[in-house]
JSON list of C-alpha atoms in Angstrom, two decimals:
[
{"chain": "A", "resi": 1, "resn": "UNK", "atom": "CA", "xyz": [-56.02, -13.61, 8.04]},
{"chain": "A", "resi": 2, "resn": "UNK", "atom": "CA", "xyz": [-55.68, -9.88, 7.47]},
{"chain": "A", "resi": 3, "resn": "UNK", "atom": "CA", "xyz": [-57.94, -7.53, 5.54]},
{"chain": "A", "resi": 4, "resn": "UNK", "atom": "CA", "xyz": [-56.56, -4.24, 4.22]},
{"chain": "A", "resi": 5, "resn": "UNK", "atom": "CA", "xyz": [-59.51, -2.03, 3.14]},
{"chain": "A", "resi": 6, "resn": "UNK", "atom": "CA", "xyz": [-57.38, 0.49, 1.18]},
{"chain": "A", "resi": 7, "resn": "UNK", "atom": "CA", "xyz": [-55.97, -2.29, -1.04]},
{"chain": "A", "resi": 8, "resn": "UNK", "atom": "CA", "xyz": [-59.23, -4.36, -1.07]},
{"chain": "A", "resi": 9, "resn": "UNK", "atom": "CA", "xyz": [-57.26, -7.52, -0.15]},
{"chain": "A", "resi": 10, "resn": "UNK", "atom": "CA", "xyz": [-57.45, -10.35, 2.24]},
{"chain": "A", "resi": 11, "resn": "UNK", "atom": "CA", "xyz": [-54.13, -11.99, 3.10]},
{"chain": "A", "resi": 12, "resn": "UNK", "atom": "CA", "xyz": [-54.06, -15.55, 4.34]},
{"chain": "A", "resi": 13, "resn": "UNK", "atom": "CA", "xyz": [-50.95, -16.45, 6.50]},
{"chain": "A", "resi": 14, "resn": "UNK", "atom": "CA", "xyz": [-49.97, -20.02, 7.40]},
{"chain": "A", "resi": 15, "resn": "UNK", "atom": "CA", "xyz": [-47.90, -21.16, 10.38]},
{"chain": "A", "resi": 16, "resn": "UNK", "atom": "CA", "xyz": [-44.55, -22.60, 9.32]},
{"chain": "A", "resi": 17, "resn": "UNK", "atom": "CA", "xyz": [-42.51, -25.28, 11.12]},
{"chain": "A", "resi": 18, "resn": "UNK", "atom": "CA", "xyz": [-40.60, -22.48, 12.89]},
{"chain": "A", "resi": 19, "resn": "UNK", "atom": "CA", "xyz": [-43.93, -21.29, 14.48]},
{"chain": "A", "resi": 20, "resn": "UNK", "atom": "CA", "xyz": [-43.84, -18.05, 12.67]},
{"chain": "A", "resi": 21, "resn": "UNK", "atom": "CA", "xyz": [-46.37, -17.20, 9.95]},
{"chain": "A", "resi": 22, "resn": "UNK", "atom": "CA", "xyz": [-45.63, -16.73, 6.25]},
{"chain": "A", "resi": 23, "resn": "UNK", "atom": "CA", "xyz": [-47.94, -15.27, 3.63]},
{"chain": "A", "resi": 24, "resn": "UNK", "atom": "CA", "xyz": [-49.73, -18.15, 1.90]},
{"chain": "A", "resi": 25, "resn": "UNK", "atom": "CA", "xyz": [-51.82, -16.20, -0.62]},
{"chain": "A", "resi": 26, "resn": "UNK", "atom": "CA", "xyz": [-53.71, -12.96, -1.12]},
{"chain": "A", "resi": 27, "resn": "UNK", "atom": "CA", "xyz": [-57.28, -12.61, -2.41]},
{"chain": "A", "resi": 28, "resn": "UNK", "atom": "CA", "xyz": [-58.84, -9.55, -3.93]},
{"chain": "A", "resi": 29, "resn": "UNK", "atom": "CA", "xyz": [-61.97, -8.33, -2.09]},
{"chain": "A", "resi": 30, "resn": "UNK", "atom": "CA", "xyz": [-64.69, -8.03, -4.70]},
{"chain": "A", "resi": 31, "resn": "UNK", "atom": "CA", "xyz": [-66.76, -5.56, -2.69]},
{"chain": "A", "resi": 32, "resn": "UNK", "atom": "CA", "xyz": [-67.12, -4.01, 0.81]},
{"chain": "A", "resi": 33, "resn": "UNK", "atom": "CA", "xyz": [-69.30, -1.14, 1.88]},
{"chain": "A", "resi": 34, "resn": "UNK", "atom": "CA", "xyz": [-68.44, 2.00, 3.81]},
{"chain": "A", "resi": 35, "resn": "UNK", "atom": "CA", "xyz": [-65.07, 3.69, 4.11]},
{"chain": "A", "resi": 36, "resn": "UNK", "atom": "CA", "xyz": [-62.19, 3.78, 6.55]},
{"chain": "A", "resi": 37, "resn": "UNK", "atom": "CA", "xyz": [-63.21, 3.46, 10.22]},
{"chain": "A", "resi": 38, "resn": "UNK", "atom": "CA", "xyz": [-64.90, 0.89, 12.42]},
{"chain": "A", "resi": 39, "resn": "UNK", "atom": "CA", "xyz": [-68.55, -0.17, 12.21]},
{"chain": "A", "resi": 40, "resn": "UNK", "atom": "CA", "xyz": [-70.60, 1.71, 14.78]},
{"chain": "A", "resi": 41, "resn": "UNK", "atom": "CA", "xyz": [-74.29, 0.95, 14.47]},
{"chain": "A", "resi": 42, "resn": "UNK", "atom": "CA", "xyz": [-76.59, -1.45, 12.73]},
{"chain": "A", "resi": 43, "resn": "UNK", "atom": "CA", "xyz": [-77.51, -0.13, 9.31]},
{"chain": "A", "resi": 44, "resn": "UNK", "atom": "CA", "xyz": [-74.50, 2.19, 8.79]},
{"chain": "A", "resi": 45, "resn": "UNK", "atom": "CA", "xyz": [-73.38, -0.02, 5.94]},
{"chain": "A", "resi": 46, "resn": "UNK", "atom": "CA", "xyz": [-69.84, 0.12, 7.36]},
{"chain": "A", "resi": 47, "resn": "UNK", "atom": "CA", "xyz": [-67.61, -2.97, 7.27]},
{"chain": "A", "resi": 48, "resn": "UNK", "atom": "CA", "xyz": [-65.90, -3.56, 10.66]},
{"chain": "A", "resi": 49, "resn": "UNK", "atom": "CA", "xyz": [-62.25, -2.98, 11.63]},
{"chain": "A", "resi": 50, "resn": "UNK", "atom": "CA", "xyz": [-60.34, -4.56, 14.50]},
{"chain": "A", "resi": 51, "resn": "UNK", "atom": "CA", "xyz": [-59.41, -8.03, 15.80]},
{"chain": "A", "resi": 52, "resn": "UNK", "atom": "CA", "xyz": [-61.77, -10.91, 15.52]},
{"chain": "A", "resi": 53, "resn": "UNK", "atom": "CA", "xyz": [-61.59, -14.64, 16.23]},
{"chain": "A", "resi": 54, "resn": "UNK", "atom": "CA", "xyz": [-63.32, -16.91, 13.80]},
{"chain": "A", "resi": 55, "resn": "UNK", "atom": "CA", "xyz": [-64.48, -20.16, 15.42]},
{"chain": "A", "resi": 56, "resn": "UNK", "atom": "CA", "xyz": [-66.20, -23.22, 13.89]},
{"chain": "A", "resi": 57, "resn": "UNK", "atom": "CA", "xyz": [-69.54, -21.88, 15.07]},
{"chain": "A", "resi": 58, "resn": "UNK", "atom": "CA", "xyz": [-69.12, -18.84, 12.84]},
{"chain": "A", "resi": 59, "resn": "UNK", "atom": "CA", "xyz": [-68.73, -20.86, 9.71]},
{"chain": "A", "resi": 60, "resn": "UNK", "atom": "CA", "xyz": [-71.80, -20.98, 7.40]},
{"chain": "A", "resi": 61, "resn": "UNK", "atom": "CA", "xyz": [-71.63, -23.50, 4.54]},
{"chain": "A", "resi": 62, "resn": "UNK", "atom": "CA", "xyz": [-75.42, -22.92, 3.79]},
{"chain": "A", "resi": 63, "resn": "UNK", "atom": "CA", "xyz": [-75.16, -19.13, 3.29]},
{"chain": "A", "resi": 64, "resn": "UNK", "atom": "CA", "xyz": [-77.37, -17.33, 0.84]},
{"chain": "A", "resi": 65, "resn": "UNK", "atom": "CA", "xyz": [-74.14, -15.93, -0.55]},
{"chain": "A", "resi": 66, "resn": "UNK", "atom": "CA", "xyz": [-72.56, -19.25, -1.54]},
{"chain": "A", "resi": 67, "resn": "UNK", "atom": "CA", "xyz": [-70.27, -19.78, 1.47]},
{"chain": "A", "resi": 68, "resn": "UNK", "atom": "CA", "xyz": [-69.66, -17.51, 4.38]},
{"chain": "A", "resi": 69, "resn": "UNK", "atom": "CA", "xyz": [-68.16, -17.02, 7.81]},
{"chain": "A", "resi": 70, "resn": "UNK", "atom": "CA", "xyz": [-69.19, -14.50, 10.35]},
{"chain": "A", "resi": 71, "resn": "UNK", "atom": "CA", "xyz": [-66.53, -11.97, 11.33]},
{"chain": "A", "resi": 72, "resn": "UNK", "atom": "CA", "xyz": [-67.60, -12.17, 14.98]},
{"chain": "A", "resi": 73, "resn": "UNK", "atom": "CA", "xyz": [-68.77, -8.55, 15.05]},
{"chain": "A", "resi": 74, "resn": "UNK", "atom": "CA", "xyz": [-69.45, -7.24, 17.62]},
{"chain": "A", "resi": 75, "resn": "UNK", "atom": "CA", "xyz": [-66.48, -8.56, 19.61]},
{"chain": "A", "resi": 76, "resn": "UNK", "atom": "CA", "xyz": [-65.65, -7.55, 23.22]},
{"chain": "A", "resi": 77, "resn": "UNK", "atom": "CA", "xyz": [-64.18, -4.22, 22.05]},
{"chain": "A", "resi": 78, "resn": "UNK", "atom": "CA", "xyz": [-67.13, -3.31, 19.94]},
{"chain": "A", "resi": 79, "resn": "UNK", "atom": "CA", "xyz": [-69.55, -4.26, 22.74]},
{"chain": "A", "resi": 80, "resn": "UNK", "atom": "CA", "xyz": [-67.61, -2.02, 25.16]},
{"chain": "A", "resi": 81, "resn": "UNK", "atom": "CA", "xyz": [-68.62, 0.90, 23.00]},
{"chain": "A", "resi": 82, "resn": "UNK", "atom": "CA", "xyz": [-72.22, -0.26, 22.47]},
{"chain": "A", "resi": 83, "resn": "UNK", "atom": "CA", "xyz": [-71.68, -0.85, 18.81]},
{"chain": "A", "resi": 84, "resn": "UNK", "atom": "CA", "xyz": [-74.39, -2.81, 17.05]},
{"chain": "A", "resi": 85, "resn": "UNK", "atom": "CA", "xyz": [-74.72, -4.91, 14.00]},
{"chain": "A", "resi": 86, "resn": "UNK", "atom": "CA", "xyz": [-75.20, -8.59, 13.12]},
{"chain": "A", "resi": 87, "resn": "UNK", "atom": "CA", "xyz": [-74.36, -11.06, 10.41]},
{"chain": "A", "resi": 88, "resn": "UNK", "atom": "CA", "xyz": [-71.25, -9.18, 9.19]},
{"chain": "A", "resi": 89, "resn": "UNK", "atom": "CA", "xyz": [-69.63, -11.79, 6.99]},
{"chain": "A", "resi": 90, "resn": "UNK", "atom": "CA", "xyz": [-66.95, -12.65, 4.58]},
{"chain": "A", "resi": 91, "resn": "UNK", "atom": "CA", "xyz": [-68.91, -14.31, 1.85]},
{"chain": "A", "resi": 92, "resn": "UNK", "atom": "CA", "xyz": [-69.26, -14.94, -1.84]},
{"chain": "A", "resi": 93, "resn": "UNK", "atom": "CA", "xyz": [-71.58, -13.35, -4.41]},
{"chain": "A", "resi": 94, "resn": "UNK", "atom": "CA", "xyz": [-69.61, -10.13, -4.79]},
{"chain": "A", "resi": 95, "resn": "UNK", "atom": "CA", "xyz": [-72.09, -7.75, -3.23]},
{"chain": "A", "resi": 96, "resn": "UNK", "atom": "CA", "xyz": [-71.92, -6.05, 0.23]},
{"chain": "A", "resi": 97, "resn": "UNK", "atom": "CA", "xyz": [-73.89, -4.05, 2.73]},
{"chain": "A", "resi": 98, "resn": "UNK", "atom": "CA", "xyz": [-71.42, -4.16, 5.60]},
{"chain": "A", "resi": 99, "resn": "UNK", "atom": "CA", "xyz": [-69.70, -7.40, 4.70]},
{"chain": "A", "resi": 100, "resn": "UNK", "atom": "CA", "xyz": [-66.52, -8.35, 2.86]},
{"chain": "A", "resi": 101, "resn": "UNK", "atom": "CA", "xyz": [-67.58, -9.99, -0.40]},
{"chain": "A", "resi": 102, "resn": "UNK", "atom": "CA", "xyz": [-65.40, -12.22, -2.46]},
{"chain": "A", "resi": 103, "resn": "UNK", "atom": "CA", "xyz": [-66.00, -14.09, -5.66]},
{"chain": "A", "resi": 104, "resn": "UNK", "atom": "CA", "xyz": [-67.51, -17.58, -5.14]},
{"chain": "A", "resi": 105, "resn": "UNK", "atom": "CA", "xyz": [-64.29, -19.14, -6.32]},
{"chain": "A", "resi": 106, "resn": "UNK", "atom": "CA", "xyz": [-62.25, -17.17, -3.78]},
{"chain": "A", "resi": 107, "resn": "UNK", "atom": "CA", "xyz": [-64.63, -17.76, -0.79]},
{"chain": "A", "resi": 108, "resn": "UNK", "atom": "CA", "xyz": [-64.51, -21.46, -1.58]},
{"chain": "A", "resi": 109, "resn": "UNK", "atom": "CA", "xyz": [-60.74, -21.44, -1.23]},
{"chain": "A", "resi": 110, "resn": "UNK", "atom": "CA", "xyz": [-60.80, -19.26, 1.90]},
{"chain": "A", "resi": 111, "resn": "UNK", "atom": "CA", "xyz": [-63.57, -21.33, 3.49]},
{"chain": "A", "resi": 112, "resn": "UNK", "atom": "CA", "xyz": [-61.60, -24.53, 2.77]},
{"chain": "A", "resi": 113, "resn": "UNK", "atom": "CA", "xyz": [-58.41, -23.10, 4.33]},
{"chain": "A", "resi": 114, "resn": "UNK", "atom": "CA", "xyz": [-60.23, -21.99, 7.51]},
{"chain": "A", "resi": 115, "resn": "UNK", "atom": "CA", "xyz": [-62.07, -25.31, 7.75]},
{"chain": "A", "resi": 116, "resn": "UNK", "atom": "CA", "xyz": [-58.79, -27.25, 7.36]},
{"chain": "A", "resi": 117, "resn": "UNK", "atom": "CA", "xyz": [-57.25, -25.09, 10.08]},
{"chain": "A", "resi": 118, "resn": "UNK", "atom": "CA", "xyz": [-59.99, -26.26, 12.45]},
{"chain": "A", "resi": 119, "resn": "UNK", "atom": "CA", "xyz": [-59.54, -29.90, 11.32]},
{"chain": "A", "resi": 120, "resn": "UNK", "atom": "CA", "xyz": [-55.81, -29.49, 12.16]},
{"chain": "A", "resi": 121, "resn": "UNK", "atom": "CA", "xyz": [-56.64, -28.59, 15.72]},
{"chain": "A", "resi": 122, "resn": "UNK", "atom": "CA", "xyz": [-56.95, -24.80, 15.75]},
{"chain": "A", "resi": 123, "resn": "UNK", "atom": "CA", "xyz": [-59.79, -23.63, 17.98]},
{"chain": "A", "resi": 124, "resn": "UNK", "atom": "CA", "xyz": [-60.00, -20.23, 16.20]},
{"chain": "A", "resi": 125, "resn": "UNK", "atom": "CA", "xyz": [-58.54, -18.31, 13.29]},
{"chain": "A", "resi": 126, "resn": "UNK", "atom": "CA", "xyz": [-57.64, -14.71, 13.84]},
{"chain": "A", "resi": 127, "resn": "UNK", "atom": "CA", "xyz": [-59.05, -12.09, 11.49]},
{"chain": "A", "resi": 128, "resn": "UNK", "atom": "CA", "xyz": [-57.36, -8.72, 11.60]},
{"chain": "A", "resi": 129, "resn": "UNK", "atom": "CA", "xyz": [-59.10, -5.90, 9.73]},
{"chain": "A", "resi": 130, "resn": "UNK", "atom": "CA", "xyz": [-57.28, -2.60, 9.06]},
{"chain": "A", "resi": 131, "resn": "UNK", "atom": "CA", "xyz": [-58.27, 0.51, 7.03]},
{"chain": "A", "resi": 132, "resn": "UNK", "atom": "CA", "xyz": [-54.77, 0.58, 5.45]},
{"chain": "A", "resi": 133, "resn": "UNK", "atom": "CA", "xyz": [-51.30, -0.74, 6.20]},
{"chain": "A", "resi": 134, "resn": "UNK", "atom": "CA", "xyz": [-50.59, 0.75, 9.60]},
{"chain": "A", "resi": 135, "resn": "UNK", "atom": "CA", "xyz": [-47.42, 2.59, 8.69]},
{"chain": "A", "resi": 136, "resn": "UNK", "atom": "CA", "xyz": [-46.52, 5.95, 10.27]},
{"chain": "A", "resi": 137, "resn": "UNK", "atom": "CA", "xyz": [-46.78, 7.48, 6.78]},
{"chain": "A", "resi": 138, "resn": "UNK", "atom": "CA", "xyz": [-50.32, 6.17, 6.22]},
{"chain": "A", "resi": 139, "resn": "UNK", "atom": "CA", "xyz": [-51.44, 7.36, 9.70]},
{"chain": "A", "resi": 140, "resn": "UNK", "atom": "CA", "xyz": [-49.90, 10.77, 9.06]},
{"chain": "A", "resi": 141, "resn": "UNK", "atom": "CA", "xyz": [-52.09, 11.10, 5.95]},
{"chain": "A", "resi": 142, "resn": "UNK", "atom": "CA", "xyz": [-55.13, 10.64, 8.25]},
{"chain": "A", "resi": 143, "resn": "UNK", "atom": "CA", "xyz": [-54.07, 13.39, 10.65]},
{"chain": "A", "resi": 144, "resn": "UNK", "atom": "CA", "xyz": [-57.19, 14.92, 12.30]},
{"chain": "A", "resi": 145, "resn": "UNK", "atom": "CA", "xyz": [-59.41, 11.86, 11.47]},
{"chain": "A", "resi": 146, "resn": "UNK", "atom": "CA", "xyz": [-61.77, 11.12, 14.35]},
{"chain": "A", "resi": 147, "resn": "UNK", "atom": "CA", "xyz": [-60.78, 7.44, 14.23]},
{"chain": "A", "resi": 148, "resn": "UNK", "atom": "CA", "xyz": [-57.08, 8.24, 14.97]},
{"chain": "A", "resi": 149, "resn": "UNK", "atom": "CA", "xyz": [-57.11, 7.00, 18.62]},
{"chain": "A", "resi": 150, "resn": "UNK", "atom": "CA", "xyz": [-58.72, 3.72, 17.49]},
{"chain": "A", "resi": 151, "resn": "UNK", "atom": "CA", "xyz": [-56.23, 3.27, 14.73]},
{"chain": "A", "resi": 152, "resn": "UNK", "atom": "CA", "xyz": [-53.32, 3.97, 16.93]},
{"chain": "A", "resi": 153, "resn": "UNK", "atom": "CA", "xyz": [-54.65, 1.27, 19.30]},
{"chain": "A", "resi": 154, "resn": "UNK", "atom": "CA", "xyz": [-55.07, -1.38, 16.62]},
{"chain": "A", "resi": 155, "resn": "UNK", "atom": "CA", "xyz": [-51.64, -0.47, 15.21]},
{"chain": "A", "resi": 156, "resn": "UNK", "atom": "CA", "xyz": [-50.13, -1.97, 18.36]},
{"chain": "A", "resi": 157, "resn": "UNK", "atom": "CA", "xyz": [-51.51, -5.43, 17.30]},
{"chain": "A", "resi": 158, "resn": "UNK", "atom": "CA", "xyz": [-50.47, -4.72, 13.67]},
{"chain": "A", "resi": 159, "resn": "UNK", "atom": "CA", "xyz": [-46.95, -3.89, 14.74]},
{"chain": "A", "resi": 160, "resn": "UNK", "atom": "CA", "xyz": [-46.73, -6.97, 16.93]},
{"chain": "A", "resi": 161, "resn": "UNK", "atom": "CA", "xyz": [-47.55, -9.20, 14.01]},
{"chain": "A", "resi": 162, "resn": "UNK", "atom": "CA", "xyz": [-45.10, -7.33, 11.73]},
{"chain": "A", "resi": 163, "resn": "UNK", "atom": "CA", "xyz": [-42.28, -7.82, 14.25]},
{"chain": "A", "resi": 164, "resn": "UNK", "atom": "CA", "xyz": [-42.88, -11.37, 15.36]},
{"chain": "A", "resi": 165, "resn": "UNK", "atom": "CA", "xyz": [-44.87, -12.88, 12.42]},
{"chain": "A", "resi": 166, "resn": "UNK", "atom": "CA", "xyz": [-47.19, -14.47, 14.95]},
{"chain": "A", "resi": 167, "resn": "UNK", "atom": "CA", "xyz": [-50.80, -13.35, 15.55]},
{"chain": "A", "resi": 168, "resn": "UNK", "atom": "CA", "xyz": [-50.95, -11.33, 18.76]},
{"chain": "A", "resi": 169, "resn": "UNK", "atom": "CA", "xyz": [-53.13, -12.50, 21.60]},
{"chain": "A", "resi": 170, "resn": "UNK", "atom": "CA", "xyz": [-55.68, -9.78, 22.31]},
{"chain": "A", "resi": 171, "resn": "UNK", "atom": "CA", "xyz": [-58.16, -8.76, 24.91]},
{"chain": "A", "resi": 172, "resn": "UNK", "atom": "CA", "xyz": [-60.01, -5.65, 25.96]},
{"chain": "A", "resi": 173, "resn": "UNK", "atom": "CA", "xyz": [-59.30, -3.57, 29.06]},
{"chain": "A", "resi": 174, "resn": "UNK", "atom": "CA", "xyz": [-60.73, -0.20, 29.87]},
{"chain": "A", "resi": 175, "resn": "UNK", "atom": "CA", "xyz": [-62.36, -0.06, 26.35]},
{"chain": "A", "resi": 176, "resn": "UNK", "atom": "CA", "xyz": [-58.98, -0.53, 24.59]},
{"chain": "A", "resi": 177, "resn": "UNK", "atom": "CA", "xyz": [-57.42, -3.42, 22.82]},
{"chain": "A", "resi": 178, "resn": "UNK", "atom": "CA", "xyz": [-54.49, -4.87, 24.75]},
{"chain": "A", "resi": 179, "resn": "UNK", "atom": "CA", "xyz": [-52.05, -7.20, 23.07]},
{"chain": "A", "resi": 180, "resn": "UNK", "atom": "CA", "xyz": [-49.84, -10.08, 24.26]}
]
């Protein structure tokens, strides 16, 4: 799954028989808080950016916001910078204070797709969150932004997916994302 903040969309990609991924569907994000840039500290009302792995343990069918899954923030990268925050979800109910809110109908569909992925044998589902499509043109528009080094780092994972149409494996080394 990929979230593009600028377009307020969540894309859901599905693996094909070739092993590559094809766009299955796109959902409109009803609400998210904050602007471009990563979440830094609990209470900043900023929705996260980066690479996250959704596992069955992060699924919440009993959410106060209809259905939800936790983004997994803070991940290893976020922790390496001491970033704080908890319960940052993709959920229903169309209101947000650091989460990505969908309509109840949309989160029901997304939740079911993720759940079925687990039933099919996947141990995790990758969630990639970007401020905008990571094109050179969009990055150039942000020249001078203090988040530029972070965005150039996550662009490597973005570009890997664009080239191969397979989710990149990721880890963290020396406080940077490393891919494949």
